[in-house]
Coordinates of C-alpha atoms and ligand atoms in Angstrom, one line a residue:
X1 CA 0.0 0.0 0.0
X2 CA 3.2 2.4 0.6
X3 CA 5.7 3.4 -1.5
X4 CA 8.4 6.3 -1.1
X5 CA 6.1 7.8 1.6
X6 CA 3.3 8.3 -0.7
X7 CA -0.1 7.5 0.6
X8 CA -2.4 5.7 -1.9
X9 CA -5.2 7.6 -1.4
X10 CA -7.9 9.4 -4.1
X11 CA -6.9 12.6 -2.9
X12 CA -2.7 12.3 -3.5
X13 CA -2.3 14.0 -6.5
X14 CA -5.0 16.9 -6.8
X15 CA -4.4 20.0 -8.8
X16 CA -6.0 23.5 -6.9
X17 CA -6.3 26.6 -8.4
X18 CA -5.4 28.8 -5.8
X19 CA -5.1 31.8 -8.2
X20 CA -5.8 32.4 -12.0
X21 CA -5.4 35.3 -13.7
X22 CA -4.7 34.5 -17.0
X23 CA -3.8 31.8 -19.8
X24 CA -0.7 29.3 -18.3
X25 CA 0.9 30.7 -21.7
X26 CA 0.9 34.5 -20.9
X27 CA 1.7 34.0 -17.0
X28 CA 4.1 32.7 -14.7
X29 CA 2.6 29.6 -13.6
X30 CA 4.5 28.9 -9.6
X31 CA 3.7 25.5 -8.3
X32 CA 3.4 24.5 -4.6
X33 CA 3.6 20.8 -3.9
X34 CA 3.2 19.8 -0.3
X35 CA 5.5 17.6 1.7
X36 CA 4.9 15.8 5.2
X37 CA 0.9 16.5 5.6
X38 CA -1.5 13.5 5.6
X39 CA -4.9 13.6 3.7
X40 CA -6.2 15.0 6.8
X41 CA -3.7 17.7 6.4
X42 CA -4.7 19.1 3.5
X43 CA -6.7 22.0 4.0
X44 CA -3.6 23.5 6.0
X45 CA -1.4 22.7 3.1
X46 CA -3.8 24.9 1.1
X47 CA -4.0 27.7 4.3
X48 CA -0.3 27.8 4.0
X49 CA 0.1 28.1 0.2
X50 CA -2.2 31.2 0.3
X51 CA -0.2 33.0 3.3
X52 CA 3.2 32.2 1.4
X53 CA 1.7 33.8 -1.8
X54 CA 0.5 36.6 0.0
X55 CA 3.9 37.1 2.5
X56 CA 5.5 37.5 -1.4
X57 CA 3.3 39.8 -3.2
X58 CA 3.3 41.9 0.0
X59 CA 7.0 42.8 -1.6
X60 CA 8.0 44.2 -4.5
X61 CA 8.4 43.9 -7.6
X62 CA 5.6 41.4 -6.8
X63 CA 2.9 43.3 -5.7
X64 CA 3.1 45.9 -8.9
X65 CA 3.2 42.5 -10.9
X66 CA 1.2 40.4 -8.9
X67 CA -1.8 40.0 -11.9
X68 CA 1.5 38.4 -14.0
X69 CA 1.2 35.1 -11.8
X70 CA -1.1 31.9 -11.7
X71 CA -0.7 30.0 -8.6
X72 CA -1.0 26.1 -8.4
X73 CA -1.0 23.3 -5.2
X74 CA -1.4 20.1 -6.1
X75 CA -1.2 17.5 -3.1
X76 CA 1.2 15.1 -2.5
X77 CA -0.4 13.0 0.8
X78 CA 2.1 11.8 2.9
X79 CA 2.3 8.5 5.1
X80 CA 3.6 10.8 7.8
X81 CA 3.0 14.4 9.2
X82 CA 6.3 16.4 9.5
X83 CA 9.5 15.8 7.6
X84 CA 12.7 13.7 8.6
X85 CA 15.4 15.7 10.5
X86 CA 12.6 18.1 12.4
X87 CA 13.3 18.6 15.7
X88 CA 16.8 16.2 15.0
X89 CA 18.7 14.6 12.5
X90 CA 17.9 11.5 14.1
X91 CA 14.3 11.8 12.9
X92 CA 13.1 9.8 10.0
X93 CA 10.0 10.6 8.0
X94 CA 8.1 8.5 5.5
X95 CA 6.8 11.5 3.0
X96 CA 5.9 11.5 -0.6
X97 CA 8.5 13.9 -1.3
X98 CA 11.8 13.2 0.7
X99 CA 11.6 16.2 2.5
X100 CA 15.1 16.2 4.6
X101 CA 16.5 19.0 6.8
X102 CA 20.6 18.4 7.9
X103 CA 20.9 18.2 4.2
X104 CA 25.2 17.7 3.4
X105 CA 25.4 18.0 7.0
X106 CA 24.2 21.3 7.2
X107 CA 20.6 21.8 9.6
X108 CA 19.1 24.1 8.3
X109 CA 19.3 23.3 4.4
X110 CA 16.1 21.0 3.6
X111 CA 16.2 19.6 0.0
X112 CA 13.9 17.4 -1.4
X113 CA 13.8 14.6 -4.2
X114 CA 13.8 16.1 -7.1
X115 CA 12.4 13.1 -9.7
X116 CA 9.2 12.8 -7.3
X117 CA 9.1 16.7 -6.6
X118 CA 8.6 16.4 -11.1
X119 CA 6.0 13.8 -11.0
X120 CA 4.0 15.5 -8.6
X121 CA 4.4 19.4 -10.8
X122 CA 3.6 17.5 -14.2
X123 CA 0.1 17.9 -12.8
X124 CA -0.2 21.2 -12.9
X125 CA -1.7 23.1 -16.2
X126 CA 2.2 24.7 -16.2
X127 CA 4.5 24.8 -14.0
X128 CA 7.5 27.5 -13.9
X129 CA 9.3 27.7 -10.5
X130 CA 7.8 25.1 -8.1
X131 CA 7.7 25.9 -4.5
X132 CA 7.9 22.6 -1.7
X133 CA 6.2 23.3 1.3
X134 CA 7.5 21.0 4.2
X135 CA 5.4 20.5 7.0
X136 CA 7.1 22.1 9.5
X137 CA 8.1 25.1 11.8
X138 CA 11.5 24.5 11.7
X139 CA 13.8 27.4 10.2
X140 CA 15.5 26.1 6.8
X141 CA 15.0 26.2 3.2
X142 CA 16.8 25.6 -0.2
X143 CA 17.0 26.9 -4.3
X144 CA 17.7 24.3 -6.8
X145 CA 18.6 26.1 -9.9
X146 CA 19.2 24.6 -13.6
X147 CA 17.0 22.0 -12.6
X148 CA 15.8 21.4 -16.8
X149 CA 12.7 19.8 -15.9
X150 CA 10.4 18.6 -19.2
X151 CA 7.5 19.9 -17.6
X152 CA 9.1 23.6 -18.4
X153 CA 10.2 24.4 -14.5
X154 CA 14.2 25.0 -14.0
X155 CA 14.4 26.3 -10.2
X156 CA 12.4 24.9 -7.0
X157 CA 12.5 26.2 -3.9
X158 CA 12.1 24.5 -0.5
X159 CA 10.8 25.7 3.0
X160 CA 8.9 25.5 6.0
X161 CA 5.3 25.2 7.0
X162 CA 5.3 27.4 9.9
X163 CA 8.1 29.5 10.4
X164 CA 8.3 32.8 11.0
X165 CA 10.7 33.4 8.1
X166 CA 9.7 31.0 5.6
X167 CA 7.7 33.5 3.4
X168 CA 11.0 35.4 3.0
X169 CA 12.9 32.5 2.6
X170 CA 10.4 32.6 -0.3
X171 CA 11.0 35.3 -2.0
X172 CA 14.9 34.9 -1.3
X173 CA 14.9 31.9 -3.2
X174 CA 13.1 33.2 -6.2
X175 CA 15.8 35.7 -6.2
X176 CA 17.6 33.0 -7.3
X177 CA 15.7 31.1 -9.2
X178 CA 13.3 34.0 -11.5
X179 CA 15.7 36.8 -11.0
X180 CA 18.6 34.9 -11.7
X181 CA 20.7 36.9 -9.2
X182 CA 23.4 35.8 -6.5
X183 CA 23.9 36.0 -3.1
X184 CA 24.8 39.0 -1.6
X185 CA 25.9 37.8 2.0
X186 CA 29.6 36.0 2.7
X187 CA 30.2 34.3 5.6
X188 CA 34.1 33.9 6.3
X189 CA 37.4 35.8 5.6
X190 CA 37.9 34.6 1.7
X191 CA 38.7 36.5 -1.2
X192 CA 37.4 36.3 -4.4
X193 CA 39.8 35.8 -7.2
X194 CA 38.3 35.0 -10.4
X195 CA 37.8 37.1 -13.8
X196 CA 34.4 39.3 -13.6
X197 CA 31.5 37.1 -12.9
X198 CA 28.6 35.8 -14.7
X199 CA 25.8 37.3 -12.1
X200 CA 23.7 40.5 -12.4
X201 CA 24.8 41.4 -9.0
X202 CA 28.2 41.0 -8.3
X203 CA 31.4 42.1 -10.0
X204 CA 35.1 42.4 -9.5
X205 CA 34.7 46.6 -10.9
X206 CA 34.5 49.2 -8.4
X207 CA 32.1 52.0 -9.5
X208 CA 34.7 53.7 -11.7
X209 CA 35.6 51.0 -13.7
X210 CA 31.7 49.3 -13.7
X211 CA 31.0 53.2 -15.1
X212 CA 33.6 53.2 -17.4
X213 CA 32.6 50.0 -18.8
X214 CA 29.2 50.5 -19.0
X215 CA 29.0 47.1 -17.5
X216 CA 26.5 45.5 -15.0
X217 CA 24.7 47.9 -12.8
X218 CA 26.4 50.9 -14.5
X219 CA 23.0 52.8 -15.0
X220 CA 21.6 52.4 -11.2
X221 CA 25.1 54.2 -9.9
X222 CA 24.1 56.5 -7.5
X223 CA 20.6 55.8 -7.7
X224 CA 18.9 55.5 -4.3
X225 CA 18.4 52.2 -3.4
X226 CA 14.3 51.0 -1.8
X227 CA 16.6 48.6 0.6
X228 CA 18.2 52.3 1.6
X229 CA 21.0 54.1 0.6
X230 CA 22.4 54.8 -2.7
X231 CA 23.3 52.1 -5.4
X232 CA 27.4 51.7 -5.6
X233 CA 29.7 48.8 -5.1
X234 CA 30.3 47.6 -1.6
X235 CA 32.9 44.6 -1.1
X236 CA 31.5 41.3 -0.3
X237 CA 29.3 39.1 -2.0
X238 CA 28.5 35.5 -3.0
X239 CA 30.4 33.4 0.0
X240 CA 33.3 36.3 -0.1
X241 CA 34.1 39.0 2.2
X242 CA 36.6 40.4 -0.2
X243 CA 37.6 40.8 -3.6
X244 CA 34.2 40.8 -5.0
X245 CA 31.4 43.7 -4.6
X246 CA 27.6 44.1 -4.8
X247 CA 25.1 46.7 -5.4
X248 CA 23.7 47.8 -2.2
X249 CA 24.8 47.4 1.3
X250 CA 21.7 45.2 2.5
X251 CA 19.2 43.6 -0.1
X252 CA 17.0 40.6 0.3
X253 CA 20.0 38.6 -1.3
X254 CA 22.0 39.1 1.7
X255 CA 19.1 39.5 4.5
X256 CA 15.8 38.1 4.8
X257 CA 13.1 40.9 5.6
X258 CA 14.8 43.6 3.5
X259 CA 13.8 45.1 -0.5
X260 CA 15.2 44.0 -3.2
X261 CA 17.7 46.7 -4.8
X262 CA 17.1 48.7 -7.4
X263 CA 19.2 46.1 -9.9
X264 CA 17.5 43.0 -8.2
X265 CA 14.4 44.5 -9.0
X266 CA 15.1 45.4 -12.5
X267 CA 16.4 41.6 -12.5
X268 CA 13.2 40.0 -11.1
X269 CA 11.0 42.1 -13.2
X270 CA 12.9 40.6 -16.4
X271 CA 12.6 37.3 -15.1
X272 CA 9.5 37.8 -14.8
X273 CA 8.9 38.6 -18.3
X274 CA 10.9 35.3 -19.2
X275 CA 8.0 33.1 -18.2
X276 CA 5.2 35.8 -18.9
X277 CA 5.3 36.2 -22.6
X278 CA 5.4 33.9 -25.2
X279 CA 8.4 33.8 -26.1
X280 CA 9.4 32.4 -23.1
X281 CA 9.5 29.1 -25.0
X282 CA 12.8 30.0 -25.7
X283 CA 15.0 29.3 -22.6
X284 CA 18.5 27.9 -23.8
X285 CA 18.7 26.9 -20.5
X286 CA 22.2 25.5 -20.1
X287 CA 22.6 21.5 -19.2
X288 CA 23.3 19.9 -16.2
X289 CA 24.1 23.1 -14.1
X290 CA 22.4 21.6 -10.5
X291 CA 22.8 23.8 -7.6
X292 CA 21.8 23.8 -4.3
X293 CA 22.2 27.3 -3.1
X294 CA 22.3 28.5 0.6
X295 CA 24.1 26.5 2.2
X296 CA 24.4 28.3 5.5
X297 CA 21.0 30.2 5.6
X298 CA 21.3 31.0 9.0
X299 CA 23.5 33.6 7.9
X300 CA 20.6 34.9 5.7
X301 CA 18.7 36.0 9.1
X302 CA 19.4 39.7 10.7
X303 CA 20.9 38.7 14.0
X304 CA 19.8 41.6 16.4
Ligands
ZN401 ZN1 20.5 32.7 -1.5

């Protein structure tokens, strides 16, 4: 009757519309699959998919672009309530998603199986960033990017039920994952040493050179920022506290509960658009790049 944590019931399965405003070809089509509730459980799967929607539209860009998305939960019933490694890593769960915190040993990342995470977001009408909602009120979370999923999906993002944070863990993730931007946070004495890099917001130029160059955020120099301040470079960035600068002193993408800058908004709005017109059949999404970002998202939380 069990297999992989998947209860055989008529319910496991079901596609909700939670929100529709438009043809799956015109909008951005975000998927939440459920992990670690039972049948019974159900209707607070579908509680908590509406007040993670809302906790990211309350922020922009979403809220000025809010009518661009359609919203989907389909339920996955699992054989158990709560997810394996909540409250500790001893803790195993049979769930139909393989919800896991203490994920390569680190607590607070909670990844998920991706090939069952697909069978259960083929369900959906369309599915461009899927969202996996682990029963749960412990802090954690992950973004899979360059996932190349057939269904037409290539980030999901993992977190919690129930806490506090998760709904900016949320839209941190989608940072990733729509706007296609990096982290802004570091968390140890490195250096970066590569050539220029391939993200929207981070670079090896300081403002006279990004100027000069015309290059990355050149146009938002000196703009003021909605995260506060004024738009520049400021060292540190993606894992390193040196060598390497971003656009703002402290966006979303290094602290949960902040804006977006001005150039991770312009980013998210144009991933936005990726999904939202049609052309955005047209992906070239390169192969076989997996990532599992945040590693450490502790760090990601303003610690008063
Ligand atoms: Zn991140």
């Amino acid at each position: 009757m069990l297999k992989n944590g998947r209860a055989n019931t008529a319910a496991d399965g079901d596609v909700h519309e939670i929100i529709k405003n438009g043809d799956v070809g015109d909008r951005v089509d975000i998927v939440f699959v459920g992990d670690g509730y039972t049948e019974a459980e159900l209707p607070d799967f579908h509680t908590d998919v509406k007040e993670k929607w809302k906790d990211v539209t309350d922020i922009e860009p979403y809220t000025t672009h809010a009518e661009l998305f359609n919203v989907w939960a389909v339920d996955a019933v699992s054989t158990d309530s709560g997810v394996s490694g909540d409250p500790t890593a001893d803790v195993q769960k049979n769930t139909a998603l393989g919800s896991h915190f203490f994920c390569n040993d680190t607590e607070r990342l909670l990844c998920v199986d991706l090939p069952r995470v697909e069978s259960y977001a083929g369900k959906a009408p369309a599915a461009d960033l899927v969202i996996v909602v682990s029963n749960s009120e412990k802090y954690g979370g992950a973004g899979y990017s360059g996932v190349n999923s057939p269904v037409g999906y290539d980030g999901v993002a993992t977190l919690s039920s129930s806490h506090d944070d998760s709904g900016q863990i949320a839209i941190h993730e989608t940072g990733h994952s729509l706007g296609l931007l990096a982290d802004e946070y570091w968390y140890d004495e490195s250096r970066y040493e590569g050539d220029e890099t391939g993200s929207i917001n981070t670079s090896v130029y300081g403002a006279d050179e990004m100027a000069q160059r015309q290059a990355k955020w050149h146009r938002w120099l000196g703009e003021e920022s909605p995260d506060g301040g004024t738009v520049g470079t400021y060292e540190g960035a993606s894992y390193n506290a040196y060598g390497i600068n971003r656009p703002t002193d402290n966006s979303m993408m290094r602290t949960l509960g902040r804006e977006f800058n001005l150039p991770g908004r312009e980013a998210m709005v144009a991933g936005f658009y990726r999904y939202a017109t049609p052309l955005a059949t047209d992906r070239r999404t390169e192969a076989a790049r997996k990532s599992i970002r945040d590693p450490e998202l502790l760090k990601l939380v303003d610690t008063k």
